[in-house]
Short mmCIF file of C-alpha atoms in Angstrom, two decimals:
data_model
loop_
_atom_site.label_atom_id
_atom_site.label_comp_id
_atom_site.label_asym_id
_atom_site.label_seq_id
_atom_site.Cartn_x
_atom_site.Cartn_y
_atom_site.Cartn_z
CA MET A 127 49.85 -55.32 65.10
CA LYS A 128 49.07 -54.01 68.58
CA ALA A 129 45.51 -53.15 69.59
CA ILE A 130 43.54 -52.33 72.74
CA THR A 131 40.89 -55.01 73.02
CA TYR A 132 37.99 -55.89 75.27
CA ASP A 133 38.71 -58.61 77.82
CA GLY A 134 35.44 -58.94 79.71
CA PRO A 135 33.73 -56.31 81.90
CA PHE A 136 36.13 -53.76 83.44
CA HIS A 137 39.15 -55.07 81.54
CA VAL A 138 40.96 -54.14 78.35
CA ARG A 139 44.12 -55.73 77.14
CA LEU A 140 46.87 -54.91 74.68
CA ARG A 141 47.12 -57.80 72.28
CA ASP A 142 48.49 -58.71 68.88
CA LYS A 143 45.88 -58.87 66.14
CA PRO A 144 46.20 -59.51 62.41
CA TYR A 145 46.88 -56.53 60.16
CA PRO A 146 43.49 -55.41 58.72
CA ARG A 147 42.61 -56.33 55.15
CA ILE A 148 40.85 -54.53 52.32
CA GLU A 149 37.46 -56.28 52.50
CA HIS A 150 35.50 -54.06 50.11
CA PRO A 151 36.68 -52.13 47.03
CA GLN A 152 35.97 -48.77 48.71
CA ASP A 153 37.99 -49.64 51.83
CA ALA A 154 41.26 -48.12 52.91
CA ILE A 155 43.69 -49.08 55.64
CA LEU A 156 44.55 -46.26 58.01
CA LYS A 157 47.80 -46.04 59.94
CA VAL A 158 46.50 -44.53 63.18
CA THR A 159 48.65 -41.69 64.50
CA ALA A 160 46.33 -40.60 67.33
CA ALA A 161 43.28 -42.23 68.90
CA GLY A 162 41.04 -40.91 71.65
CA ILE A 163 39.37 -42.70 74.52
CA CYS A 164 35.79 -41.52 74.64
CA GLY A 165 33.43 -41.53 77.63
CA SER A 166 31.18 -43.87 75.67
CA ASP A 167 34.05 -46.39 75.46
CA LEU A 168 33.56 -46.76 79.19
CA HIS A 169 30.02 -48.08 78.63
CA LEU A 170 31.60 -50.86 76.57
CA LEU A 171 34.32 -51.39 79.13
CA HIS A 172 31.75 -51.82 81.88
CA GLY A 173 29.79 -54.39 79.89
CA LEU A 174 26.70 -52.24 79.35
CA VAL A 175 26.45 -52.50 75.57
CA PRO A 176 25.11 -55.82 74.25
CA ASP A 177 27.28 -57.98 71.98
CA THR A 178 30.63 -56.54 73.00
CA ARG A 179 32.89 -59.47 72.18
CA VAL A 180 36.10 -60.45 73.88
CA GLY A 181 39.00 -59.57 71.60
CA PHE A 182 37.15 -56.69 69.93
CA THR A 183 39.26 -53.57 69.31
CA PHE A 184 37.93 -50.40 70.92
CA GLY A 185 38.18 -46.84 69.68
CA HIS A 186 36.01 -44.66 67.48
CA GLU A 187 38.03 -41.43 67.55
CA MET A 188 41.04 -41.54 65.27
CA VAL A 189 43.32 -39.56 63.06
CA GLY A 190 45.94 -41.09 60.81
CA VAL A 191 47.61 -41.53 57.48
CA ILE A 192 46.25 -43.61 54.61
CA GLU A 193 48.41 -46.70 54.22
CA GLU A 194 46.57 -48.64 51.51
CA THR A 195 43.47 -48.11 49.36
CA GLY A 196 41.00 -50.43 47.66
CA PRO A 197 40.43 -50.36 43.86
CA GLU A 198 37.26 -48.20 44.12
CA CYS A 199 38.63 -45.83 46.76
CA THR A 200 39.75 -43.20 44.30
CA GLY A 201 39.39 -40.03 46.36
CA LEU A 202 42.31 -40.80 48.67
CA ARG A 203 45.95 -41.70 48.18
CA LYS A 204 48.58 -43.35 50.30
CA GLY A 205 50.05 -40.77 52.66
CA ASP A 206 46.96 -38.56 52.95
CA ARG A 207 46.45 -37.35 56.52
CA VAL A 208 42.81 -37.80 57.45
CA LEU A 209 40.37 -37.76 60.34
CA VAL A 210 37.67 -40.40 60.40
CA PRO A 211 34.14 -39.72 61.71
CA PHE A 212 33.04 -42.38 64.16
CA GLN A 213 30.18 -43.60 61.96
CA ILE A 214 30.63 -45.58 58.78
CA PHE A 215 28.33 -44.39 56.00
CA CYS A 216 27.86 -44.98 52.30
CA GLY A 217 27.14 -41.37 51.30
CA GLY A 218 24.29 -42.17 48.93
CA CYS A 219 21.40 -43.84 50.78
CA TYR A 220 18.16 -42.07 51.77
CA TYR A 221 19.58 -40.86 55.09
CA CYS A 222 23.09 -39.99 53.89
CA GLN A 223 21.68 -37.83 51.10
CA ARG A 224 19.79 -35.87 53.74
CA GLY A 225 22.90 -35.32 55.81
CA LEU A 226 21.96 -37.91 58.44
CA THR A 227 25.09 -39.99 57.99
CA ALA A 228 24.66 -41.37 61.51
CA CYS A 229 21.58 -43.19 60.21
CA CYS A 230 23.12 -44.81 57.12
CA GLU A 231 21.25 -47.96 56.15
CA ASN A 232 24.09 -49.70 54.33
CA THR A 233 26.64 -50.45 57.03
CA ASN A 234 25.01 -52.30 59.91
CA PRO A 235 23.44 -55.74 59.57
CA ALA A 236 23.00 -56.15 63.32
CA SER A 237 20.37 -53.56 64.00
CA ASP A 238 18.13 -50.89 62.53
CA ILE A 239 18.83 -48.49 65.39
CA ALA A 240 22.21 -47.16 64.28
CA ALA A 241 24.70 -47.08 61.45
CA GLY A 242 27.97 -48.95 61.57
CA CYS A 243 30.53 -47.53 63.99
CA TYR A 244 34.17 -48.25 64.70
CA GLY A 245 34.96 -50.14 67.86
CA TYR A 246 31.47 -49.98 69.31
CA ALA A 247 30.32 -53.53 69.95
CA HIS A 248 28.77 -55.72 67.33
CA ILE A 249 25.38 -54.07 67.49
CA THR A 250 26.95 -51.35 65.34
CA GLY A 251 28.23 -53.73 62.74
CA GLY A 252 31.31 -55.44 64.20
CA TYR A 253 33.96 -53.07 62.86
CA ASP A 254 37.26 -53.04 64.76
CA GLY A 255 38.16 -49.69 66.29
CA GLY A 256 41.02 -47.29 66.01
CA GLN A 257 42.89 -47.89 69.27
CA ALA A 258 45.30 -49.94 67.23
CA GLU A 259 48.23 -49.45 64.93
CA TYR A 260 46.07 -49.90 61.82
CA VAL A 261 42.35 -49.98 61.10
CA ARG A 262 40.14 -50.80 58.16
CA VAL A 263 38.12 -47.76 56.99
CA PRO A 264 35.09 -48.71 54.84
CA PHE A 265 33.85 -46.11 52.31
CA ALA A 266 37.10 -44.32 53.07
CA ASP A 267 36.96 -41.61 50.42
CA VAL A 268 33.37 -40.77 51.40
CA CYS A 269 33.73 -40.82 55.20
CA ALA A 270 37.27 -39.63 55.87
CA GLU A 271 38.12 -35.96 55.70
CA GLU A 272 41.58 -34.60 55.00
CA VAL A 273 43.07 -32.78 57.97
CA PRO A 274 44.01 -29.20 57.07
CA GLU A 275 47.75 -28.60 57.35
CA ASP A 276 47.35 -25.95 60.03
CA LEU A 277 45.58 -28.38 62.39
CA SER A 278 47.53 -30.75 64.60
CA ASP A 279 46.41 -34.31 65.26
CA LEU A 280 45.07 -33.24 68.63
CA ASP A 281 43.13 -30.37 67.06
CA ALA A 282 41.55 -32.79 64.62
CA LEU A 283 40.95 -35.74 66.95
CA PRO A 284 37.95 -34.29 68.87
CA LEU A 285 36.29 -33.43 65.55
CA THR A 286 35.72 -37.13 64.97
CA ASP A 287 33.28 -37.32 67.88
CA ALA A 288 33.48 -35.34 71.13
CA MET A 289 33.55 -31.81 69.74
CA ALA A 290 30.95 -32.47 67.05
CA THR A 291 28.71 -34.23 69.58
CA GLY A 292 29.01 -31.39 72.07
CA TYR A 293 28.29 -28.85 69.38
CA GLN A 294 25.23 -30.76 68.20
CA ALA A 295 24.03 -31.05 71.81
CA ALA A 296 23.93 -27.27 72.10
CA GLU A 297 22.54 -26.89 68.60
CA MET A 298 19.61 -29.17 69.40
CA CYS A 299 18.62 -26.71 72.15
CA GLY A 300 17.67 -24.24 69.40
CA LEU A 301 19.39 -21.35 71.18
CA ARG A 302 18.60 -17.89 69.83
CA GLY A 303 20.33 -15.87 72.52
CA GLY A 304 19.63 -15.15 76.18
CA GLU A 305 18.85 -18.68 77.40
CA THR A 306 20.01 -20.52 80.50
CA VAL A 307 21.52 -23.90 79.64
CA VAL A 308 22.29 -26.62 82.17
CA VAL A 309 24.80 -29.23 81.05
CA PHE A 310 24.85 -32.50 82.98
CA GLY A 311 28.30 -34.06 82.82
CA CYS A 312 31.67 -32.30 82.70
CA GLY A 313 33.44 -34.84 80.52
CA PRO A 314 34.80 -33.80 77.10
CA VAL A 315 31.40 -33.83 75.36
CA GLY A 316 29.81 -31.78 78.15
CA LEU A 317 32.69 -29.30 78.06
CA TYR A 318 32.40 -28.82 74.31
CA ALA A 319 28.64 -28.45 74.71
CA MET A 320 29.19 -25.65 77.24
CA ARG A 321 31.48 -23.71 74.92
CA SER A 322 29.09 -24.33 72.03
CA ALA A 323 26.20 -22.97 74.08
CA TRP A 324 28.12 -19.72 74.54
CA ILE A 325 28.92 -19.65 70.81
CA MET A 326 25.18 -19.92 70.12
CA GLY A 327 24.36 -17.05 72.42
CA ALA A 328 23.45 -18.59 75.79
CA GLU A 329 23.21 -16.08 78.61
CA ARG A 330 24.10 -18.49 81.36
CA VAL A 331 25.69 -21.95 81.39
CA ILE A 332 25.48 -24.18 84.47
CA ALA A 333 27.64 -27.31 84.76
CA VAL A 334 26.53 -30.29 86.88
CA ASP A 335 28.81 -33.10 87.99
CA HIS A 336 30.10 -34.64 91.21
CA VAL A 337 33.82 -34.77 90.51
CA PRO A 338 35.42 -31.61 91.97
CA TYR A 339 38.32 -31.34 89.52
CA ARG A 340 35.97 -31.66 86.55
CA LEU A 341 33.68 -28.95 87.91
CA ALA A 342 36.71 -26.72 88.39
CA PHE A 343 37.76 -27.45 84.80
CA ALA A 344 34.25 -26.57 83.54
CA ARG A 345 34.41 -23.28 85.42
CA ASP A 346 37.86 -22.36 84.10
CA TRP A 347 37.77 -23.82 80.59
CA ALA A 348 34.12 -23.25 79.70
CA GLY A 349 33.08 -20.35 81.94
CA ALA A 350 30.24 -22.37 83.47
CA GLU A 351 28.74 -22.06 86.94
CA PRO A 352 29.56 -25.37 88.68
CA LEU A 353 27.00 -27.34 90.69
CA ASN A 354 28.02 -30.45 92.62
CA PHE A 355 25.03 -32.74 93.00
CA ARG A 356 26.64 -34.42 96.01
CA GLU A 357 26.43 -31.09 97.83
CA VAL A 358 23.12 -29.65 96.67
CA ASP A 359 19.73 -30.81 95.44
CA VAL A 360 20.48 -30.12 91.81
CA VAL A 361 16.90 -29.67 90.58
CA ALA A 362 15.89 -27.37 93.45
CA THR A 363 19.08 -25.36 93.03
CA VAL A 364 18.62 -24.91 89.29
CA LYS A 365 15.05 -23.79 89.85
CA SER A 366 16.12 -21.33 92.53
CA MET A 367 18.68 -19.91 90.07
CA THR A 368 16.06 -19.46 87.35
CA GLU A 369 13.07 -17.70 88.95
CA ASP A 370 11.68 -21.04 90.14
CA ARG A 371 11.00 -22.17 86.57
CA GLY A 372 14.01 -24.22 85.59
CA ALA A 373 16.45 -23.78 82.73
CA HIS A 374 15.35 -23.09 79.17
CA CYS A 375 17.36 -26.06 78.00
CA THR A 376 19.22 -28.94 79.54
CA ILE A 377 21.81 -31.20 77.97
CA ASP A 378 22.39 -34.78 79.04
CA ALA A 379 26.07 -35.41 78.29
CA VAL A 380 26.30 -38.32 80.72
CA GLY A 381 24.33 -41.25 79.37
CA CYS A 382 23.76 -44.63 80.90
CA GLU A 383 26.29 -44.54 83.73
CA ALA A 384 24.96 -41.58 85.67
CA ALA A 385 25.63 -41.36 89.39
CA GLY A 386 23.18 -39.82 91.85
CA SER A 387 20.68 -42.65 92.33
CA PRO A 388 21.72 -45.76 94.27
CA MET A 389 18.69 -47.63 92.97
CA GLN A 390 19.41 -46.86 89.32
CA ARG A 391 23.05 -47.83 89.75
CA ALA A 392 22.29 -51.01 91.69
CA LEU A 393 19.72 -52.31 89.24
CA GLY A 394 20.90 -50.84 85.96
CA ILE A 395 24.69 -50.74 86.20
CA TYR A 396 25.78 -53.35 88.71
CA GLY A 397 22.78 -55.69 88.37
CA LYS A 398 22.59 -55.14 84.59
CA LEU A 399 18.85 -55.74 84.75
CA TYR A 400 18.37 -52.97 82.21
CA GLY A 401 20.44 -50.57 80.14
CA GLY A 402 22.20 -48.58 82.86
CA SER A 403 21.16 -45.56 84.93
CA ALA A 404 18.92 -42.82 83.52
CA GLN A 405 19.40 -40.48 86.47
CA ALA A 406 20.95 -37.64 84.44
CA LEU A 407 18.08 -37.74 81.96
CA ASN A 408 15.51 -37.71 84.75
CA TRP A 409 17.22 -34.68 86.30
CA CYS A 410 17.12 -33.00 82.88
CA PHE A 411 13.35 -33.47 82.73
CA HIS A 412 12.91 -31.94 86.18
CA ALA A 413 15.44 -29.11 85.81
CA THR A 414 14.01 -27.85 82.50
CA ARG A 415 11.22 -25.29 82.59
CA LYS A 416 7.82 -26.19 81.12
CA GLY A 417 7.91 -26.01 77.35
CA GLY A 418 11.70 -26.16 77.37
CA THR A 419 14.09 -28.41 75.49
CA VAL A 420 16.07 -31.43 76.63
CA SER A 421 18.98 -32.39 74.40
CA VAL A 422 20.30 -35.90 74.85
CA VAL A 423 23.71 -36.91 73.51
CA GLY A 424 24.73 -39.18 76.38
CA VAL A 425 24.77 -42.75 75.14
CA TYR A 426 21.96 -45.08 76.13
CA GLY A 427 22.44 -48.54 74.76
CA PRO A 428 19.60 -50.97 74.36
CA PRO A 429 17.51 -52.50 75.75
CA TRP A 430 15.80 -49.92 78.04
CA THR A 431 16.16 -47.66 81.07
CA LEU A 432 13.95 -46.32 83.86
CA VAL A 433 13.10 -42.97 82.31
CA ASP A 434 10.63 -40.60 83.95
CA PHE A 435 8.90 -39.86 80.68
CA GLY A 436 5.62 -38.82 82.32
CA THR A 437 7.37 -35.71 83.61
CA ALA A 438 8.61 -34.87 80.13
CA MET A 439 5.13 -35.28 78.69
CA ASN A 440 3.34 -33.28 81.36
CA LYS A 441 5.85 -30.43 81.17
CA GLN A 442 5.44 -30.20 77.39
CA LEU A 443 9.16 -30.69 76.90
CA THR A 444 10.80 -31.07 73.54
CA VAL A 445 13.26 -33.95 73.68
CA ARG A 446 15.90 -33.99 70.95
CA THR A 447 18.42 -36.77 70.64
CA GLY A 448 20.81 -38.43 68.32
CA GLN A 449 24.31 -39.37 67.37
CA VAL A 450 25.90 -36.52 65.54
CA SER A 451 26.31 -36.85 61.79
CA VAL A 452 29.94 -35.81 62.09
CA LYS A 453 30.74 -35.26 58.41
CA ARG A 454 28.20 -32.46 58.16
CA TYR A 455 29.82 -30.55 61.02
CA ILE A 456 33.50 -30.78 60.16
CA PRO A 457 33.98 -27.70 57.91
CA HIS A 458 32.06 -25.46 60.32
CA LEU A 459 33.96 -26.68 63.38
CA VAL A 460 37.32 -26.36 61.63
CA GLU A 461 36.59 -22.65 61.31
CA HIS A 462 35.85 -22.45 65.04
CA ILE A 463 39.12 -24.25 65.82
CA ARG A 464 41.05 -21.87 63.60
CA ALA A 465 39.42 -18.93 65.36
CA GLY A 466 40.56 -20.36 68.70
CA ARG A 467 37.04 -20.95 70.05
CA PHE A 468 37.76 -24.57 71.01
CA ASP A 469 41.02 -25.03 72.80
CA SER A 470 41.43 -28.80 72.58
CA ASP A 471 45.04 -28.73 73.70
CA SER A 472 44.10 -28.45 77.36
CA ILE A 473 41.29 -31.05 77.07
CA PHE A 474 43.87 -33.78 76.38
CA THR A 475 45.25 -34.05 79.88
CA HIS A 476 46.79 -37.48 79.19
CA ARG A 477 48.86 -38.32 76.09
CA LEU A 478 50.22 -41.82 76.12
CA PRO A 479 51.61 -44.51 73.85
CA LEU A 480 49.19 -47.27 72.86
CA GLU A 481 50.95 -49.73 75.17
CA GLU A 482 49.70 -47.75 78.16
CA GLY A 483 46.10 -48.00 76.99
CA PRO A 484 44.90 -50.36 79.77
CA LYS A 485 46.34 -48.05 82.41
CA ALA A 486 44.80 -45.05 80.64
CA TYR A 487 41.39 -46.72 80.72
CA ARG A 488 41.68 -47.23 84.47
CA THR A 489 42.71 -43.63 85.06
CA PHE A 490 39.93 -42.29 82.86
CA ALA A 491 37.23 -44.60 84.25
CA GLN A 492 38.13 -43.93 87.86
CA LYS A 493 38.48 -40.18 87.23
CA LYS A 494 41.94 -40.05 88.76
CA ASP A 495 44.91 -37.81 88.21
CA GLY A 496 42.84 -34.90 86.90
CA CYS A 497 41.99 -36.89 83.77
CA ILE A 498 39.66 -35.15 81.30
CA LYS A 499 40.53 -36.90 78.05
CA VAL A 500 43.15 -39.38 76.87
CA ALA A 501 44.93 -39.47 73.53
CA LEU A 502 46.79 -42.65 72.59
CA PHE A 503 49.62 -42.67 70.06
CA PRO A 504 50.03 -46.10 68.44
CA HIS A 505 53.17 -45.14 66.56
CA GLY A 506 54.91 -43.19 69.30
CA THR A 507 54.08 -39.99 71.11
CA PRO A 508 54.98 -36.99 68.98
CA ALA A 509 57.98 -35.06 70.27
CA THR A 510 56.08 -31.79 70.22
CA ILE A 511 52.36 -31.37 70.36
CA HIS A 512 51.16 -27.91 69.53
CA MET B 276 42.43 -17.23 79.91
CA PHE B 277 39.10 -18.08 78.31
CA SER B 278 36.68 -15.19 77.86
CA VAL B 279 32.99 -15.83 77.21
CA ASP B 280 32.57 -12.43 75.59
CA GLU B 281 34.95 -13.34 72.76
CA ILE B 282 32.80 -16.22 71.52
CA LYS B 283 29.30 -15.35 72.67
CA GLY B 284 26.63 -15.48 69.98
CA VAL B 285 29.02 -16.07 67.07
CA ASP B 286 26.75 -18.71 65.48
CA ASP B 287 23.25 -17.56 64.65
CA ILE B 288 20.55 -20.18 64.34
CA TYR B 289 20.34 -20.09 60.53
CA HIS B 290 24.02 -20.80 59.94
CA ARG B 291 24.52 -23.91 61.99
CA PRO B 292 25.26 -27.26 60.32
CA GLY B 293 22.12 -28.89 61.71
CA HIS B 294 19.84 -26.34 60.04
CA GLN B 295 17.92 -28.02 57.25
CA GLY B 296 19.05 -25.49 54.68
CA TYR B 297 22.74 -25.91 55.51
CA ARG B 298 23.32 -28.61 52.93
CA PRO B 299 21.18 -29.51 49.90
CA VAL B 300 19.86 -33.07 49.64
CA GLY B 301 22.22 -35.21 47.57
CA PRO B 302 25.05 -37.71 47.70
CA TRP B 303 28.36 -36.89 49.35
CA PRO B 304 31.54 -36.45 47.26
CA ASN B 305 33.12 -39.70 45.98
CA THR B 306 29.92 -41.68 46.58
CA ARG B 307 29.37 -44.75 44.38
CA TYR B 308 25.76 -45.75 44.69
CA PRO B 309 24.62 -48.42 45.07
CA PRO B 310 27.77 -49.75 46.70
CA SER B 311 29.15 -53.03 45.42
CA PRO B 312 28.51 -55.92 47.81
CA GLN B 313 31.32 -56.98 50.13
CA PRO B 314 32.46 -60.58 49.70
CA GLY B 315 33.10 -62.76 52.73
CA THR B 316 31.20 -63.56 55.88
CA PRO B 317 30.01 -60.92 58.33
CA SER B 318 30.81 -61.40 61.99
CA VAL B 319 27.31 -60.16 62.78
CA PRO B 320 24.32 -62.01 61.37
CA LYS B 321 21.53 -59.88 59.94
CA HIS B 322 18.91 -59.38 62.64
CA GLY B 323 15.62 -61.12 62.12
CA ARG B 324 13.27 -58.41 60.85
CA LEU B 325 11.19 -59.75 57.99
CA GLY B 326 12.31 -58.30 54.68
CA LYS B 327 15.48 -56.70 56.02
CA PRO B 328 18.11 -56.75 53.27
CA MET B 329 21.70 -57.59 54.02
CA PRO B 330 23.67 -54.33 53.81
CA PRO B 331 26.48 -54.30 51.24
CA VAL B 332 29.19 -53.53 53.81
CA PHE B 333 29.75 -55.14 57.21
CA GLY B 334 32.33 -55.77 59.91
CA THR B 335 34.37 -58.93 60.21
CA SER B 336 35.86 -58.60 63.68
CA CYS B 337 35.52 -61.46 66.19
CA PRO B 338 33.31 -64.00 64.34
CA LEU B 339 30.79 -66.04 66.32
CA ARG B 340 32.31 -68.98 68.16
CA GLY B 341 31.65 -71.30 71.06
CA VAL B 342 28.63 -71.33 73.34
CA SER B 343 28.33 -67.55 73.38
CA GLY B 344 28.42 -67.58 69.59
CA ALA B 345 25.56 -70.04 69.46
CA ILE B 346 23.49 -67.88 71.81
CA ARG B 347 24.26 -64.79 69.75
CA LYS B 348 23.31 -66.58 66.56
CA TRP B 349 19.99 -67.47 68.17
CA ALA B 350 19.53 -63.87 69.37
CA TYR B 351 19.98 -62.57 65.83
CA THR B 352 17.10 -64.70 64.60
CA PHE B 353 14.82 -62.22 66.41
CA PRO B 354 14.30 -58.64 65.23
CA ASP B 355 15.79 -55.79 67.24
CA HIS B 356 12.40 -54.47 68.36
CA GLN B 357 11.86 -57.57 70.48
CA ALA B 358 13.22 -57.75 74.03
CA ARG B 359 14.44 -61.34 73.69
CA HIS B 360 16.89 -60.24 70.99
CA TRP B 361 18.68 -57.96 73.47
CA LEU B 362 18.30 -60.18 76.52
CA LEU B 363 19.89 -63.10 74.70
CA LEU B 364 22.76 -60.89 73.53
CA ILE B 365 23.34 -59.70 77.10
CA PHE B 366 23.25 -63.31 78.32
CA ALA B 367 25.79 -64.31 75.66
CA ASP B 368 28.08 -61.49 76.84
CA ARG B 369 28.00 -62.85 80.38
CA VAL B 370 28.73 -66.36 79.14
CA GLU B 371 31.68 -65.19 77.04
CA ALA B 372 33.06 -63.11 79.89
CA THR B 373 33.55 -66.23 82.02
CA GLY B 374 36.54 -67.19 79.83
CA PRO B 375 38.67 -64.13 80.65
CA ARG B 376 37.47 -64.30 84.25
CA LEU B 377 38.72 -67.84 84.62
CA ARG B 378 41.97 -66.91 82.90
CA ARG B 379 42.55 -64.03 85.30
CA LEU B 380 41.66 -66.32 88.17
CA ALA B 381 44.22 -68.80 86.92
CA THR B 382 46.80 -66.05 86.53
CA TYR B 383 46.36 -64.31 89.87
CA GLY B 384 43.94 -66.32 91.97
CA ALA B 385 45.44 -69.81 91.60
CA PRO B 386 49.01 -68.83 92.61
CA LEU B 387 47.63 -66.89 95.57
CA PHE B 388 45.51 -69.88 96.60
CA LEU B 389 48.45 -72.26 96.24
CA ALA B 390 50.74 -69.91 98.16
CA GLY B 391 48.20 -69.61 100.98
CA PHE B 392 47.59 -73.34 101.08
CA GLY B 393 51.33 -74.02 101.02
CA ALA B 394 51.95 -71.56 103.86
CA LEU B 395 49.30 -73.25 105.96
CA TRP B 396 50.77 -76.66 105.25
CA LEU B 397 54.30 -75.51 106.12
CA GLY B 398 53.06 -73.70 109.23
CA LYS B 399 51.52 -76.88 110.55
CA ARG B 400 54.91 -78.53 110.21
CA GLY B 401 56.75 -75.84 112.11
CA ALA B 402 58.50 -74.28 109.19
CA PHE B 403 58.02 -70.81 110.69
CA GLY B 404 59.72 -71.53 114.05
CA ARG B 405 56.84 -72.58 116.27
CA ALA B 406 56.19 -76.27 116.06
CA PRO B 407 52.76 -77.26 117.33
CA SER B 408 54.38 -80.05 119.41
CA ALA B 409 56.30 -77.42 121.48
CA GLY B 410 53.00 -76.07 122.72
CA ARG B 411 51.89 -79.51 123.79
CA ALA B 412 55.22 -80.10 125.58
CA PHE B 413 54.74 -76.87 127.54
CA VAL B 414 51.32 -77.97 128.62
CA GLN B 415 52.72 -81.27 129.77
CA ARG B 416 55.27 -79.51 132.03
CA LEU B 417 52.54 -77.77 134.00
CA PRO B 418 51.76 -79.31 137.41
CA ALA B 419 48.81 -81.57 137.30
CA ALA B 420 45.58 -80.01 138.46
CA ARG B 421 44.57 -81.06 141.94
CA ALA B 422 41.14 -82.04 142.77
CA ILE B 423 39.48 -79.53 145.13
CA GLY B 424 37.38 -80.58 147.98
#
């Protein structure tokens, strides 16, 4: 079968891999009908996440049809159309029972810091990802969620990660109404976080990025006030917009590849002396008012980054972080999609067959051609996408 | 066209999925606990924290192999709260990446190098219409320099 695989830093390659097998009685094999390329896939692509192995299949956002089930996977049948949260979780451990499926302790031998994930290096368990024709889904009838008939694949695809992550980013701000929220990063997660902030009652949403077309998209799609940090001092500008105090809450939807600091990029990204650039997070600390909240959903892989934590401590900031426990959010977000509050159709600016995956990665990584988000279709692009 | 007013404040703080009262503590539907152990060999060794149990389910993609595999195996003997665990994994990544780099070099770099070398070699032999000997002949036709003074 065809799959998009890692081929060393800055390269992915379409290659033939063996059809996945049922390895555990609760497994299922999913025929992938749509897979997303996530901004955090770019951290893998750029060699910033340890133990990313050559030949490893990328992709942790996927929707598909069940092709085969294991003997203990009784909740699903062949032909069921499902979406698959990006984490793999057992459903019954200490953390899963408390709704923290992103912290499951039964799926990742490699590390205590995260649960197993699809297509996200071997530090999250070594599970092949969904940018392939077929993928193994462990604990399938626990993790996977049937896609309601009235939702298209592209409605459901962002639920597996980007939309849920953006929603949780805004939720972690604890908005009660009337707040100013600054969102760093106008990629898909940042955009969903902006809309979610409005849904939770924010009074003002400010979007920060340096790519003009993305700022324009944030203004038009999410109603945010755009700030280009190449043109203004972002912290001083935010403070001047908020009575010299700073925003009530800031959201880091960028992670470890933030632009804006040549030193951080030289040492952390190009030199790989530590885990990428923490510039967006440092701006969050400075642009938040004292006693405010910083919500971090941008991915920071191990081992460490140059974080200005003294500022966070002295300003009495609350820092909330975490991978979203997707399963918990799905029913609630489906209602928002049905009500038309998240218009994912326009987020997917690029819809391509799997074979064009390497080209899609280049376009997405280099922020060319107005690219916001890419959907790959391993079994052919649907004739009509509604 | 998107209108903020249509969605503003729809979700109050007590009815969001992250709120602790949103879902009671308990297993998810279809859970079988404890899970039965997966047979086979994981592609990721268990990291070296004392007392860490092997989880029942694991990935099998890209098993350890070669020099990078040996380094990774060594890295996983250390627990994930120690820097050497991560630094060794990063080092193994760089080692493994040399393979594809050399392959790309062989695919694109070697033909380019050979083409350039070949062009130079042919150029020296006048294959592009200007034999080096013609230049020397021209010099020889010049009148000999006269001594001054």
